[in-house]
Amino acid sequence: MGIFSNTSPFDQDVERATSENNTHEEWGLILEICDRAGASAAAAKECLRAVLRRLAHPDPHVQVHAATLLDACVNNCGRTFHLEVASRDFETEFRRLLARAQPAVAQRLRALLRKWAEGEFRSDPALDLIPSLHSKLRAEAGESAGGASGGAGAGAGSGAGAGAGAGAAQREQEELARAIALSLRESAPAVAPSLYPRVDAVSDPAPQPAPRKVRALYDFEAAEDNELTFLAGEIVHVTDSSDPNWWKGYNERGEGLFPANFVTSDLTEPRAEEAAAAGGGTRGARSVQFAAPPEEAHVDEAAMDAALALLHEADPEAAADDSAELARLEARVHQMGPLVDAALERADRRHARLTQLSAELVDALNLYHELMRDALKPPALPTQPPQPPAAPYAPLVAAFPPPAPR
């Protein structure tokens, strides 16, 4: 189930219910979405697709709102929604979301999965994929499946295990609360401390450290309003580096998010001869700061095709080592990975936006055609017959009557 495959009629309402600007859960809108999603199997599938798309959002605040909405749908939409959740497509998407989510959000998703596996999905054989997925994830994490299988006479050990489980749950809630608080500080300066269940347990955040400087390795053009544009060689001041993939900072163009692998902590400027070799030609000392990125910084499709061709022709049973050309191409293609990922993410965002604009354009055209049909309808016929016009010379006849006969 590709979350960017197509749009859903639930997209607009789901985005409103999970907006990063929300300071509390929009339960009226959430329950309205649940009523619509439980109406049919098709509606349940479209709603689940829209919620999963929001769970893939890079903002943890949006992800927490989306997890709350997903749990509400599971609790209120009935068996039609349960069947969509208990599917292989959902399992694939859920695993991918767990792999990409921040630790606190991943813990929240695992807690929801455990709740479903031990509740709504436990007694129905048609929904056994969710308990099975929960067992698989526990096994992959190295957790034991049975709490009492380690020995009947370990009373003290079981008590300690229960205490450790409670401590782990408390740490999970605290980490989730810290992630939410950090996201709220970025989106809204003043937020009530009782918006979420454990936010009151978080201590006052420590003073923010002074922004540190990094140097841009490649050009980056903002695809969203909350992203930061910079050129290779520019200095960017980092204000938040808690996310391993997207940092927040500012320069003379503004403030926003940018890929962490597009910058380096090495602030030394490249030498003139190195900049000339990388950018092609001799440049002045002032232009070194904005020198073009090296050749490896560009997505070169020809290099990818050449590397694939060499890999296809290589003999896996040959004792000789790989050729130097193949090793060079592999290293070059590997360096293109971050650029390819960023380009794909920008393309996904633009595709989603264009799809939404296309739907709005279709609605506008339908409204236009409806108004044109109403304008071209023939006027209604009058209910009374028209009156004959008065004679044009009646006033003159009345003013000059004919002479009386003699």
Coordinates of N, CA and C in Angstrom, one line a residue, residues 211-218 220 228-239 247-259 262-265 267 289:
P211 N 23.5 28.4 19.0 CA 23.6 27.7 17.7 C 25.0 27.4 17.2
R212 N 25.2 26.3 16.7 CA 26.5 25.9 16.2 C 26.6 26.1 14.7
K213 N 27.7 26.4 14.1 CA 27.9 26.6 12.7 C 28.3 25.4 12.0
V214 N 27.7 25.2 10.8 CA 28.1 24.1 9.9 C 28.2 24.7 8.5
R215 N 28.9 24.0 7.6 CA 29.1 24.5 6.2 C 28.4 23.5 5.3
A216 N 27.7 24.1 4.3 CA 26.9 23.3 3.4 C 27.8 22.6 2.4
L217 N 27.6 21.3 2.2 CA 28.4 20.6 1.2 C 27.8 20.7 -0.2
Y218 N 26.5 20.7 -0.3 CA 25.8 20.7 -1.5 C 24.7 21.8 -1.5
F220 N 20.9 23.1 -1.7 CA 19.6 22.5 -1.2 C 18.6 23.6 -1.5
L228 N 14.7 25.2 4.5 CA 15.7 26.3 4.4 C 16.5 26.1 3.1
T229 N 16.7 27.1 2.3 CA 17.5 27.1 1.1 C 18.9 27.6 1.4
F230 N 19.9 26.9 0.8 CA 21.3 27.3 0.9 C 22.1 26.8 -0.3
L231 N 23.2 27.4 -0.5 CA 24.2 27.0 -1.5 C 25.4 26.3 -0.9
A232 N 26.1 25.5 -1.7 CA 27.3 24.8 -1.3 C 28.3 25.8 -0.8
G233 N 28.8 25.6 0.4 CA 29.9 26.5 0.9 C 29.3 27.5 1.9
E234 N 28.0 27.7 2.0 CA 27.4 28.7 2.9 C 27.5 28.2 4.3
I235 N 27.5 29.1 5.3 CA 27.5 28.8 6.7 C 26.0 28.8 7.1
V236 N 25.6 27.8 7.8 CA 24.3 27.6 8.4 C 24.4 27.5 9.9
H237 N 23.6 28.2 10.6 CA 23.5 28.1 12.1 C 22.5 27.1 12.5
V238 N 22.9 26.0 13.2 CA 22.0 24.9 13.6 C 21.4 25.2 14.9
T239 N 20.1 25.2 15.0 CA 19.4 25.5 16.3 C 18.8 24.2 16.9
W247 N 17.7 18.6 10.2 CA 18.1 19.5 11.3 C 17.3 20.9 11.0
K248 N 17.3 21.7 12.0 CA 16.7 23.0 11.9 C 17.8 24.1 12.1
G249 N 17.7 25.1 11.3 CA 18.7 26.2 11.4 C 18.3 27.4 10.6
Y250 N 19.2 28.4 10.5 CA 18.9 29.6 9.8 C 20.2 30.2 9.1
N251 N 19.9 31.0 8.1 CA 21.0 31.8 7.5 C 20.4 33.1 7.1
E252 N 21.0 33.8 6.2 CA 20.5 35.1 5.8 C 19.2 35.0 5.0
R253 N 18.9 33.8 4.5 CA 17.6 33.7 3.7 C 16.4 33.4 4.6
G254 N 16.6 33.0 5.8 CA 15.5 32.7 6.7 C 15.8 31.5 7.6
E255 N 14.8 30.8 8.1 CA 14.9 29.7 9.0 C 14.1 28.5 8.6
G256 N 14.6 27.3 8.8 CA 13.8 26.1 8.4 C 14.6 24.9 8.5
L257 N 14.0 23.8 8.0 CA 14.6 22.4 8.1 C 15.5 22.2 6.8
F258 N 16.5 21.3 7.0 CA 17.3 20.9 5.9 C 17.9 19.6 6.2
P259 N 18.4 18.8 5.2 CA 18.9 17.5 5.4 C 20.3 17.6 6.1
F262 N 23.6 17.1 4.2 CA 24.0 18.1 3.3 C 25.0 19.1 3.8
V263 N 25.4 19.0 5.1 CA 26.3 19.9 5.8 C 27.4 19.2 6.5
T264 N 28.4 19.9 6.9 CA 29.5 19.3 7.6 C 30.0 20.3 8.7
S265 N 30.5 19.7 9.8 CA 31.0 20.6 10.9 C 32.4 21.2 10.6
L267 N 34.5 23.7 9.1 CA 34.3 25.1 8.6 C 35.4 25.6 7.8
Q289 N 33.5 30.3 -1.7 CA 32.5 30.0 -0.7 C 31.2 29.5 -1.4

